[in-house]
Short mmCIF file of C-alpha atoms in Angstrom, two decimals:
data_model
loop_
_atom_site.label_atom_id
_atom_site.label_comp_id
_atom_site.label_asym_id
_atom_site.label_seq_id
_atom_site.Cartn_x
_atom_site.Cartn_y
_atom_site.Cartn_z
CA MET A 1 96.87 127.31 83.93
CA THR A 2 93.40 127.08 85.51
CA PRO A 3 92.09 123.95 87.26
CA GLN A 4 89.43 123.66 84.53
CA GLN A 5 92.16 123.00 81.99
CA TRP A 6 93.12 119.73 83.64
CA MET A 7 91.56 116.30 83.32
CA LEU A 8 92.41 113.82 86.06
CA SER A 9 93.43 110.22 85.50
CA VAL A 10 93.97 108.11 88.63
CA CYS A 11 95.61 104.72 88.28
CA PHE A 12 96.33 102.15 90.98
CA LEU A 13 99.13 99.94 89.73
CA LEU A 14 98.49 96.63 91.43
CA VAL A 15 100.76 94.59 89.17
CA SER A 16 104.51 94.18 89.38
CA GLY A 17 107.27 93.58 86.87
CA THR A 18 106.74 94.39 83.19
CA ILE A 19 103.46 96.19 82.56
CA ASN A 20 101.02 94.63 80.09
CA LEU A 21 99.06 97.64 78.86
CA THR A 22 96.04 95.59 77.84
CA LEU A 23 95.91 94.05 81.31
CA LEU A 24 96.47 97.45 82.93
CA ARG A 25 93.50 99.00 81.13
CA SER A 26 91.31 96.06 82.08
CA VAL A 27 91.99 96.56 85.81
CA THR A 28 91.73 100.36 85.81
CA CYS A 29 88.69 102.37 86.86
CA ARG A 30 88.42 105.72 85.09
CA THR A 31 86.28 108.82 85.22
CA PHE A 32 86.54 111.39 82.45
CA GLY A 33 84.65 113.97 80.45
CA SER A 34 81.75 115.59 82.32
CA GLY A 35 80.78 112.48 84.27
CA VAL A 36 81.58 109.25 82.43
CA ILE A 37 82.48 106.36 84.73
CA GLN A 38 84.33 103.36 83.33
CA PRO A 39 84.23 100.73 86.12
CA PHE A 40 86.76 97.97 86.65
CA LYS A 41 84.39 95.57 84.85
CA GLY A 42 81.39 96.09 82.59
CA LEU A 43 80.14 98.94 80.42
CA GLY A 44 80.71 102.56 81.26
CA TYR A 45 77.87 104.79 82.44
CA TYR A 46 77.20 108.48 82.99
CA VAL A 47 76.62 110.37 86.26
CA ARG A 48 75.74 114.07 86.27
CA SER A 49 76.28 115.55 89.72
CA ASN A 50 78.18 118.29 91.51
CA CYS A 51 78.01 116.42 94.82
CA PRO A 52 81.01 114.53 96.24
CA PHE A 53 80.73 110.77 95.97
CA THR A 54 82.92 107.72 96.46
CA LEU A 55 84.44 106.52 93.19
CA THR A 56 85.90 103.35 94.71
CA ARG A 57 86.80 101.86 98.06
CA PHE A 58 88.72 98.63 98.55
CA THR A 59 91.44 96.85 100.52
CA HIS A 60 94.58 95.44 98.93
CA ASN A 61 97.32 93.67 100.90
CA ARG A 62 95.64 94.86 104.10
CA VAL A 63 95.93 98.49 102.97
CA GLU A 64 92.67 100.46 102.74
CA TYR A 65 92.05 102.70 99.73
CA ASP A 66 89.28 105.28 99.34
CA ILE A 67 88.75 107.73 96.44
CA THR A 68 86.14 110.49 96.59
CA ILE A 69 85.54 112.85 93.64
CA GLN A 70 83.52 116.00 93.06
CA ARG A 71 82.69 117.84 89.84
CA GLY A 72 81.85 121.49 89.39
CA ASP A 73 78.89 123.00 87.57
CA ASN A 74 80.95 122.92 84.36
CA GLY A 75 81.15 119.12 84.57
CA LEU A 76 84.88 119.04 85.21
CA LEU A 77 86.53 117.63 88.32
CA VAL A 78 87.15 120.23 91.01
CA GLN A 79 88.34 117.96 93.81
CA VAL A 80 89.69 114.45 94.24
CA GLU A 81 90.40 113.06 97.69
CA ILE A 82 92.47 109.88 97.95
CA THR A 83 93.08 108.10 101.24
CA MET A 84 95.64 105.30 101.15
CA ASN A 85 96.77 103.60 104.34
CA LYS A 86 95.33 106.56 106.28
CA VAL A 87 97.42 109.03 104.26
CA ARG A 88 95.11 111.69 102.78
CA THR A 89 95.88 113.25 99.40
CA VAL A 90 93.72 116.07 98.03
CA LEU A 91 93.82 117.46 94.49
CA GLN A 92 92.06 120.83 94.34
CA ASN A 93 92.48 124.22 92.71
CA GLY A 94 95.42 123.08 90.61
CA SER A 95 97.48 121.83 93.55
CA ILE A 96 98.22 118.59 95.37
CA LEU A 97 98.17 118.35 99.16
CA VAL A 98 99.52 115.27 100.93
CA GLU A 99 98.60 115.36 104.63
CA LYS A 100 98.03 119.12 104.20
CA LYS A 101 101.51 119.62 102.73
CA ARG A 102 101.75 121.12 99.24
CA PHE A 103 103.58 119.24 96.49
CA VAL A 104 104.32 119.92 92.85
CA LEU A 105 101.99 118.51 90.21
CA LYS A 106 103.44 115.01 90.42
CA TYR A 107 103.68 113.20 93.74
CA GLU A 108 105.06 109.70 93.93
CA SER A 109 104.31 107.38 96.83
CA THR A 110 104.95 103.66 97.21
CA LYS A 111 101.99 102.40 95.20
CA LEU A 112 100.08 105.46 94.05
CA VAL A 113 100.77 107.51 90.94
CA LEU A 114 98.83 110.66 90.11
CA HIS A 115 98.96 112.38 86.75
CA LEU A 116 97.31 115.60 85.62
CA LYS A 117 96.83 115.72 81.86
CA LYS A 118 96.04 118.80 79.89
CA THR A 119 93.50 118.29 77.11
CA ALA A 120 92.35 120.64 74.37
CA CYS A 121 89.49 120.25 71.91
CA ILE A 122 87.73 122.20 69.19
CA GLY A 123 84.31 120.84 68.24
CA ASN A 124 80.49 121.37 68.12
CA LEU A 125 77.41 119.83 66.48
CA ILE A 126 77.34 117.25 69.08
CA SER A 127 75.29 114.34 67.86
CA PHE A 128 76.95 114.42 64.45
CA VAL A 129 80.41 114.55 66.04
CA CYS A 130 79.65 111.58 68.30
CA ARG A 131 78.31 109.41 65.48
CA GLU A 132 81.14 110.35 63.13
CA PHE A 133 83.74 109.49 65.75
CA PHE A 134 82.22 106.12 66.58
CA SER A 135 82.04 105.18 62.93
CA TYR A 136 85.79 104.62 63.25
CA THR A 137 85.47 102.39 66.32
CA LEU A 138 83.15 99.70 64.98
CA GLU A 139 85.93 97.13 64.79
CA CYS A 140 86.88 97.82 68.39
CA LEU A 141 83.53 98.37 70.13
CA GLN A 142 81.32 96.32 67.80
CA VAL A 143 77.88 95.83 69.42
CA LYS A 144 78.77 98.23 72.24
CA THR A 145 78.88 101.16 69.80
CA PRO A 146 75.26 102.39 70.36
CA HIS A 147 75.86 102.40 74.12
CA TYR A 148 78.96 104.54 73.76
CA ILE A 149 77.18 106.95 71.40
CA GLN A 150 74.62 107.51 74.17
CA LEU A 151 77.44 108.15 76.64
CA CYS A 152 79.00 110.61 74.20
CA GLU A 153 75.76 112.59 73.81
CA ALA A 154 75.17 112.60 77.58
CA ASN A 155 78.74 113.76 78.12
CA PHE A 156 78.26 116.72 75.76
CA TYR A 157 74.73 117.72 76.77
CA SER A 158 74.69 121.36 78.03
CA TYR A 159 78.50 121.45 77.74
CA GLU A 160 78.55 121.98 73.98
CA LYS A 161 80.81 125.03 74.26
CA SER A 162 83.37 123.33 76.49
CA LYS A 163 86.55 122.56 74.60
CA TYR A 164 87.78 120.21 77.34
CA VAL A 165 84.86 117.85 77.96
CA GLY A 166 84.79 116.36 74.46
CA CYS A 167 88.47 115.62 73.97
CA ALA A 168 88.77 113.95 77.34
CA PHE A 169 86.00 111.59 76.29
CA PHE A 170 87.30 110.86 72.78
CA LYS A 171 90.81 110.23 73.97
CA GLU A 172 89.74 107.67 76.59
CA ILE A 173 87.69 105.77 74.02
CA ALA A 174 90.61 105.75 71.56
CA LEU A 175 92.89 104.60 74.36
CA HIS A 176 90.42 101.84 75.21
CA CYS A 177 90.68 100.58 71.65
CA GLY A 178 94.46 100.31 71.96
CA ASN A 179 97.49 101.98 70.43
CA ASN A 180 97.43 99.64 67.43
CA SER A 181 93.89 100.59 66.45
CA TYR A 182 93.02 102.87 63.56
CA VAL A 183 91.04 105.25 65.77
CA TRP A 184 94.05 105.75 68.10
CA GLN A 185 96.15 106.87 65.15
CA LYS A 186 93.46 109.19 63.73
CA TRP A 187 91.31 110.39 66.64
CA ARG A 188 92.81 113.89 66.83
CA ALA A 189 92.31 114.47 63.11
CA ILE A 190 88.74 113.10 63.31
CA THR A 191 87.74 115.23 66.30
CA LYS A 192 89.99 118.22 65.57
CA CYS A 193 91.39 117.94 69.10
CA ALA A 194 94.73 119.72 69.01
CA GLU A 195 97.79 118.27 70.69
CA PRO A 196 98.55 120.03 73.97
CA THR A 197 101.41 122.48 74.05
CA CYS A 198 104.15 121.89 76.63
CA PRO A 199 105.90 124.54 78.69
CA GLY A 200 109.60 125.32 78.49
CA ASP A 201 111.78 122.91 76.55
CA LEU A 202 109.35 120.00 76.95
CA VAL A 203 107.69 118.32 73.98
CA TYR A 204 104.38 116.45 73.93
CA LYS A 205 104.34 112.67 73.68
CA GLU A 206 101.07 110.80 73.24
CA GLU A 207 102.45 107.72 74.99
CA GLY A 208 105.33 108.27 77.36
CA ASP A 209 106.62 107.20 80.75
CA ALA A 210 104.82 108.56 83.77
CA PHE A 211 108.12 109.64 85.33
CA ILE A 212 110.35 111.63 83.03
CA PRO A 213 114.14 111.45 83.47
CA SER A 214 115.65 114.36 85.39
CA CYS A 215 119.03 115.45 86.73
CA SER A 216 118.07 114.10 90.16
CA ASN A 217 116.88 110.80 88.68
CA PRO A 218 118.11 110.30 85.10
CA ASN A 219 116.99 106.66 85.00
CA PRO A 220 113.63 106.24 86.75
CA SER A 221 113.06 102.60 87.61
CA PHE A 222 109.57 102.53 89.09
CA SER A 223 108.61 98.87 88.65
CA GLY A 224 104.96 99.53 87.85
CA GLN A 225 105.51 102.55 85.64
CA ALA A 226 102.47 103.44 83.57
CA ILE A 227 102.34 104.77 80.04
CA THR A 228 100.53 108.09 79.73
CA SER A 229 100.23 111.22 77.63
CA THR A 230 102.92 113.51 78.92
CA CYS A 231 105.44 116.25 78.31
CA VAL A 232 109.04 115.04 78.06
CA CYS A 233 112.47 116.35 77.19
CA PRO A 234 113.80 115.84 73.66
CA LYS A 235 115.65 112.57 73.14
CA GLY A 236 119.06 112.50 74.80
CA LYS A 237 118.22 115.15 77.37
CA VAL A 238 116.81 115.19 80.90
CA LEU A 239 114.87 117.76 82.91
CA ASP A 240 116.99 120.11 85.00
CA ASP A 241 114.79 119.85 88.07
CA HIS A 242 117.09 122.17 90.01
CA ALA A 243 116.21 125.11 87.75
CA GLU A 244 113.15 127.28 88.21
CA ASP A 245 112.03 127.00 84.58
CA LEU A 246 111.42 123.76 82.66
CA HIS A 247 114.80 123.46 81.00
CA CYS A 248 116.26 120.30 79.42
CA VAL A 249 119.99 119.54 79.46
CA SER A 250 122.30 116.66 78.67
CA VAL A 251 123.24 114.54 81.69
CA PRO A 252 126.90 115.72 81.71
CA SER A 253 125.61 119.31 81.98
CA CYS A 254 123.41 118.64 85.02
CA PRO A 255 124.23 120.85 88.02
CA CYS A 256 124.72 119.61 91.59
CA VAL A 257 122.97 120.97 94.64
CA PHE A 258 124.20 121.10 98.22
CA SER A 259 122.63 123.02 101.09
CA GLY A 260 120.43 125.01 98.72
CA ARG A 261 123.32 126.14 96.51
CA THR A 262 123.77 125.11 92.87
CA TYR A 263 127.13 124.00 91.53
CA LEU A 264 128.07 123.46 87.87
CA THR A 265 129.96 120.45 86.57
CA GLY A 266 133.58 120.80 87.60
CA ASP A 267 132.85 122.95 90.65
CA ILE A 268 134.55 121.87 93.88
CA ARG A 269 133.45 122.32 97.50
CA LYS A 270 135.81 121.62 100.38
CA THR A 271 135.86 121.24 104.14
CA LYS A 272 138.80 120.37 106.36
CA CYS A 273 137.59 116.75 106.25
CA GLN A 274 136.64 116.21 102.61
CA ALA A 275 136.66 117.56 99.05
CA CYS A 276 133.85 116.97 96.53
CA ILE A 277 133.59 117.70 92.79
CA CYS A 278 130.36 118.05 90.80
CA ASP A 279 130.15 115.69 87.82
CA GLY A 280 126.95 115.59 85.79
CA GLY A 281 124.59 116.14 88.71
CA ARG A 282 126.45 113.79 91.07
CA TRP A 283 128.96 114.57 93.78
CA HIS A 284 132.21 112.59 93.78
CA CYS A 285 133.90 112.98 97.16
CA SER A 286 137.21 112.01 98.65
CA GLU A 287 137.30 109.80 101.72
CA ASN A 288 136.18 111.63 104.85
CA SER A 289 139.30 112.14 106.93
CA CYS A 290 137.31 113.07 110.04
CA LEU A 291 136.01 110.23 112.16
CA GLY A 292 132.24 110.18 112.49
CA GLY A 293 130.97 111.04 115.95
CA CYS A 294 127.77 110.50 117.87
CA HIS A 295 126.04 113.57 119.28
CA ILE A 296 123.44 113.54 122.04
CA GLU A 297 122.16 117.10 122.28
CA GLY A 298 119.12 117.06 124.52
CA GLN A 299 116.56 114.73 122.97
CA PHE A 300 118.25 115.05 119.56
CA VAL A 301 120.63 112.24 118.62
CA THR A 302 122.95 111.92 115.63
CA THR A 303 124.36 108.41 115.21
CA PHE A 304 127.96 107.59 114.27
CA ASP A 305 126.80 107.09 110.67
CA GLY A 306 124.93 110.42 110.57
CA LYS A 307 121.31 109.41 111.12
CA LYS A 308 119.30 111.94 113.14
CA TYR A 309 116.32 111.19 115.40
CA VAL A 310 114.65 112.17 118.66
CA VAL A 311 114.48 109.98 121.77
CA PRO A 312 110.87 109.53 122.97
CA GLY A 313 111.25 109.68 126.76
CA LYS A 314 113.12 111.30 129.65
CA CYS A 315 114.83 108.08 130.69
CA THR A 316 118.23 106.53 131.24
CA TYR A 317 119.72 105.01 128.07
CA VAL A 318 122.73 103.07 126.89
CA ALA A 319 124.28 105.67 124.64
CA SER A 320 126.95 103.30 123.33
CA GLN A 321 128.60 100.08 124.38
CA GLY A 322 131.36 97.72 123.31
CA LEU A 323 132.82 94.49 124.58
CA ASN A 324 134.19 95.87 127.86
CA TRP A 325 132.75 99.35 128.15
CA THR A 326 129.41 101.14 128.39
CA ILE A 327 128.34 104.79 128.24
CA ASN A 328 125.03 105.64 129.92
CA VAL A 329 123.13 108.94 129.87
CA GLU A 330 120.39 109.90 132.28
CA PHE A 331 117.77 112.43 131.25
CA SER A 332 116.17 114.86 133.63
CA GLY A 333 112.77 113.85 134.89
CA LYS A 334 111.47 117.37 134.21
CA HIS A 335 113.08 118.53 130.99
CA ALA A 336 114.20 116.94 127.72
CA SER A 337 117.88 117.32 128.58
CA ILE A 338 120.59 115.15 130.10
CA LYS A 339 120.56 115.25 133.89
CA ARG A 340 123.67 116.44 135.70
CA SER A 341 125.24 113.02 135.25
CA ALA A 342 126.77 110.88 132.53
CA SER A 343 128.75 107.72 133.19
CA LEU A 344 131.40 105.64 131.46
CA ILE A 345 132.00 102.08 132.67
CA ILE A 346 135.24 100.35 131.60
CA TYR A 347 135.40 96.75 132.78
CA THR A 348 134.15 97.11 136.38
CA GLU A 349 135.41 100.63 136.94
CA TRP A 350 133.53 103.78 136.14
CA PHE A 351 133.82 107.50 135.56
CA ARG A 352 130.86 109.73 136.29
CA TYR A 353 130.39 113.41 135.68
CA ILE A 354 128.07 114.79 138.38
CA ASN A 355 128.18 118.59 138.07
CA THR A 356 130.38 121.45 136.94
CA LYS A 357 132.46 121.30 140.10
CA SER A 358 133.55 117.69 140.41
CA LEU A 359 134.73 114.59 138.59
CA THR A 360 134.43 111.32 140.53
CA ASN A 361 136.11 107.91 140.53
CA PHE A 362 138.27 108.51 137.46
CA SER A 363 141.59 108.22 139.27
CA HIS A 364 141.14 104.45 139.72
CA PHE A 365 141.64 103.67 136.04
CA LEU A 366 144.06 106.24 134.72
CA ASP A 367 145.75 103.35 132.90
CA ARG A 368 142.59 102.96 130.82
CA ALA A 369 141.43 106.58 130.47
CA LEU A 370 142.66 110.14 130.75
CA VAL A 371 140.04 112.56 132.10
CA PHE A 372 140.61 116.32 132.05
CA TRP A 373 138.92 119.70 131.72
CA GLN A 374 139.44 120.91 128.16
CA SER A 375 137.92 124.27 129.01
CA SER A 376 135.44 125.77 131.44
CA MET A 377 132.67 124.24 129.32
CA TYR A 378 134.03 120.83 128.34
CA VAL A 379 135.34 117.70 130.05
CA GLU A 380 137.17 115.19 127.87
CA VAL A 381 137.84 111.48 128.33
CA HIS A 382 140.47 109.71 126.19
CA THR A 383 140.44 105.94 126.61
CA SER A 384 143.36 103.58 126.14
CA PHE A 385 141.57 101.88 123.21
CA GLY A 386 141.21 105.09 121.17
CA MET A 387 137.72 106.33 122.00
CA LYS A 388 137.21 109.99 122.87
CA ILE A 389 134.30 111.38 124.86
CA GLN A 390 133.52 115.07 125.20
CA VAL A 391 130.98 116.25 127.77
CA GLN A 392 129.64 119.78 127.38
CA VAL A 393 128.82 120.83 130.93
CA SER A 394 127.39 124.29 130.44
CA PRO A 395 124.85 125.67 129.95
CA GLU A 396 123.42 122.18 129.46
CA ILE A 397 125.00 118.71 129.45
CA GLN A 398 125.54 117.34 125.96
CA LEU A 399 127.55 114.31 124.93
CA TYR A 400 129.91 113.82 121.97
CA ILE A 401 131.49 110.41 121.35
CA THR A 402 134.20 109.67 118.79
CA PRO A 403 134.86 105.93 118.41
CA SER A 404 138.21 104.38 117.67
CA GLY A 405 138.80 103.21 114.12
CA ASN A 406 139.04 99.53 115.10
CA HIS A 407 135.56 99.48 116.64
CA THR A 408 133.68 99.72 113.33
CA GLY A 409 130.51 97.62 113.49
CA MET A 410 131.36 96.25 116.94
CA ILE A 411 129.40 98.75 119.03
CA SER A 412 125.72 99.34 119.71
CA GLY A 413 123.28 101.59 121.57
CA LEU A 414 121.55 104.88 120.81
CA CYS A 415 124.57 105.91 118.74
CA GLY A 416 124.29 102.98 116.32
CA ASN A 417 127.02 100.62 115.19
CA ASN A 418 129.47 102.86 113.25
CA ASN A 419 129.58 100.71 110.09
CA ASN A 420 129.04 103.50 107.52
CA ASP A 421 125.52 102.21 106.81
CA THR A 422 122.54 104.21 108.09
CA THR A 423 120.00 101.52 107.14
CA ASP A 424 120.80 99.43 110.20
CA ASP A 425 121.33 102.27 112.68
CA PHE A 426 118.04 101.44 114.41
CA THR A 427 119.22 98.00 115.54
CA SER A 428 117.53 97.32 118.87
CA SER A 429 119.11 95.71 121.93
CA SER A 430 117.63 92.39 120.79
CA GLY A 431 119.27 92.66 117.35
CA ILE A 432 116.12 93.61 115.41
CA ILE A 433 116.32 96.49 112.92
CA GLU A 434 113.39 98.76 113.78
CA ASN A 435 111.63 100.96 111.21
CA SER A 436 111.20 103.94 113.54
CA PRO A 437 113.26 105.56 116.30
CA GLU A 438 110.81 105.10 119.20
CA PRO A 439 110.91 101.29 119.62
CA PHE A 440 114.64 101.37 118.87
CA ALA A 441 115.40 103.96 121.54
CA LEU A 442 113.10 102.35 124.10
CA SER A 443 114.93 99.05 123.64
CA TRP A 444 118.11 100.76 124.88
CA SER A 445 116.52 102.26 127.99
CA VAL A 446 117.90 101.18 131.35
CA GLY A 447 114.80 100.24 133.32
CA PRO A 448 111.20 101.29 132.53
CA CYS A 449 110.74 104.12 130.05
CA THR A 450 107.55 105.96 129.10
CA PRO A 451 107.45 108.17 125.96
CA ASN A 452 106.89 111.63 127.47
CA ILE A 453 108.79 114.10 125.28
CA PRO A 454 106.32 116.20 123.20
CA PRO A 455 106.94 115.76 119.45
CA THR A 456 105.47 119.22 118.73
CA CYS A 457 105.31 122.61 120.41
CA ILE A 458 102.95 122.68 123.39
CA ASN A 459 103.14 126.39 124.23
CA THR A 460 101.94 128.95 121.69
CA ASP A 461 103.82 131.93 123.18
CA ASN A 462 107.03 129.90 123.33
CA GLU A 463 106.51 128.78 119.75
CA ILE A 464 106.21 132.39 118.55
CA PHE A 465 109.43 133.28 120.41
CA ALA A 466 111.23 130.20 119.05
CA ASP A 467 110.09 130.77 115.48
CA GLU A 468 111.37 134.34 115.54
CA LYS A 469 114.69 133.73 117.29
CA CYS A 470 115.64 130.46 115.55
CA SER A 471 115.22 132.13 112.15
CA VAL A 472 118.70 133.63 112.63
CA LEU A 473 120.06 130.24 111.53
CA ASN A 474 118.54 130.69 108.06
CA ASN A 475 119.41 134.36 107.55
CA PRO A 476 121.48 134.50 104.31
CA ALA A 477 123.20 137.67 105.57
CA GLY A 478 123.47 136.62 109.21
CA ILE A 479 126.28 135.37 111.42
CA PHE A 480 125.68 131.71 110.42
CA ALA A 481 125.60 132.36 106.66
CA LYS A 482 129.27 131.37 106.20
CA CYS A 483 128.34 127.79 107.07
CA HIS A 484 125.26 127.46 104.88
CA GLY A 485 127.30 126.07 102.01
CA TYR A 486 128.73 123.33 104.24
CA ILE A 487 125.92 122.27 106.57
CA PRO A 488 122.20 122.64 105.76
CA THR A 489 120.29 124.44 108.49
CA ASP A 490 116.93 122.70 108.08
CA GLN A 491 117.32 120.01 110.76
CA PHE A 492 119.11 122.37 113.15
CA HIS A 493 116.35 124.95 112.66
CA THR A 494 113.64 122.38 113.38
CA ALA A 495 115.51 121.20 116.49
CA CYS A 496 115.98 124.80 117.63
CA ILE A 497 112.25 125.52 117.46
CA LEU A 498 111.22 122.28 119.17
CA ARG A 499 113.85 122.57 121.90
CA THR A 500 113.08 126.25 122.61
CA CYS A 501 109.30 126.13 122.48
CA ASN A 502 109.15 123.17 124.88
CA CYS A 503 111.83 124.59 127.15
CA GLY A 504 111.06 124.02 130.80
CA THR A 505 113.53 126.54 132.21
CA SER A 506 114.98 129.58 130.45
CA LEU A 507 113.88 130.13 126.86
CA VAL A 508 117.09 132.03 126.15
CA GLN A 509 119.20 129.17 127.50
CA CYS A 510 117.46 126.61 125.30
CA LEU A 511 117.76 128.93 122.31
CA CYS A 512 121.47 129.51 122.84
CA VAL A 513 122.14 125.81 123.29
CA ALA A 514 120.39 125.08 119.99
CA LEU A 515 122.29 127.82 118.15
CA GLY A 516 125.51 126.59 119.71
CA ASN A 517 124.92 123.11 118.31
CA TYR A 518 124.94 124.47 114.76
CA ALA A 519 128.02 126.58 115.52
CA LYS A 520 129.80 123.50 116.92
CA ALA A 521 128.94 121.45 113.82
CA CYS A 522 130.34 124.23 111.63
CA ALA A 523 133.53 124.42 113.68
CA SER A 524 134.05 120.68 113.27
CA LEU A 525 134.39 121.30 109.52
CA GLY A 526 136.75 124.22 110.01
CA VAL A 527 134.18 126.95 109.32
CA GLU A 528 134.83 130.00 111.49
CA LEU A 529 131.67 131.96 112.21
CA GLY A 530 133.09 134.72 114.35
CA ASP A 531 131.53 135.75 117.65
CA TRP A 532 128.11 134.18 117.13
CA ARG A 533 127.28 134.40 120.85
CA LYS A 534 127.64 138.18 120.82
CA ALA A 535 125.66 138.46 117.58
CA THR A 536 122.79 136.44 119.07
CA ASN A 537 122.92 137.90 122.60
CA CYS A 538 124.00 134.55 124.03
CA CYS A 539 127.23 135.89 125.50
CA GLU A 540 125.82 137.32 128.74
CA HIS A 541 123.70 134.24 129.34
CA LEU A 542 126.75 131.98 129.03
CA LYS A 543 128.67 134.08 131.58
CA MET A 544 125.86 133.72 134.09
CA GLN A 545 125.73 129.95 133.59
CA ILE A 546 129.48 129.56 134.09
CA GLN A 547 129.35 131.67 137.26
CA LYS A 548 126.68 129.37 138.66
#
């Protein structure tokens, strides 16, 4: 399908609730054919140009909108650039780019809907065709008919052989007259514009919903959904959007997807914590028998409820706190990692891990906590009220906190509140639910905190190294492949690259720590990977760190 075979319709849906199509058409600006402009108000006019120009620019609810279009020498649109709330969307060469990221042919944002419509037309003898067509629109256009005949002739001029320019024009006029008009019912027969053919199992519908039901979303409920010409599945079926081809299935036959793998209805996947069964595109899972834990792995934090984010600064934070206890973590001033100290305060007594050789002040409250070396790499703290804390001490300090079951919703800090609801995980120290992690994390800093952790790679050579070495996580035949069906690698891979490329000490150490975090997550679900350290050359590095 070439870009010239597509006609663009851009609609801003500024109404809510039930759509009144007559109202919608009256507040829609359109451009179609080889250069016809139908403004928000008034008669349409014709512009012939291959230069980019602004179609419209306005502000709505304090959000700025800007649409720039450009046509090619054939009169058809070759580029549309839409900026909404500083987010730039470009339609060009048959693709859609949102902030330079490629999307499929339909991209849905909060208030913007884009549709690409294929049009086909067979016609010539231009003046006769225009006048014949508009003889059927007299009741609709009345005294405006001569004006639209002029637009029709201008639209066709020098594009007589184009089978796309004419039908785009005729269809918009018929649509303007309404779906109850005679011309809407007969315009294809009058103009000999054939109905478009649809790929795969899809069938053409002259007036259909902008968002077709799919296995991922069988009941789209976009409040301002527009009616448009579209390709849809036959009645009673939905699009299998997990398949490569455009295949329609009944909802009970929809597959499920987890970690890139497809499961059929009735398939079961298990971990040591939970079992899930696929049922018509939806997973039904047993209760998770493993308590959720908070992980602080360098600047990467996973809350008790599973939300992942990155702390913005190398500061001291309240990791978690309850009524009579607090856990603080102190980041290094040089690197995005926890400094050689982490502290737990219970009532007025405290435990602090300083380095790999010593534990201090824990003997004073053995009635409230048991502190011991689990291995040469881990120190564990078991409190009298059921909370467990694991401190990884080598090659880099990382913190793992498992709350007690009776503390649900009663705790706060970087780790969230452990209430099985991720929507309020970013509750600040003042009780406000923040929309982004930075103000949330800064609110839990102990003392002043300046955002100083780079959000992207700052060293090109390190980035090349990180990109190559971290790819082992995604290797379908590699040492980590056994876990791919249980834990997706995407977030771990991103963290691996960012941690390694911005590493301030040993690149290999940062790499091995990042790989170890994925291995630890897999082990928590009972997935045995084998000797991943040996397979990734992390074994010798670990020995050197322990000897230090």
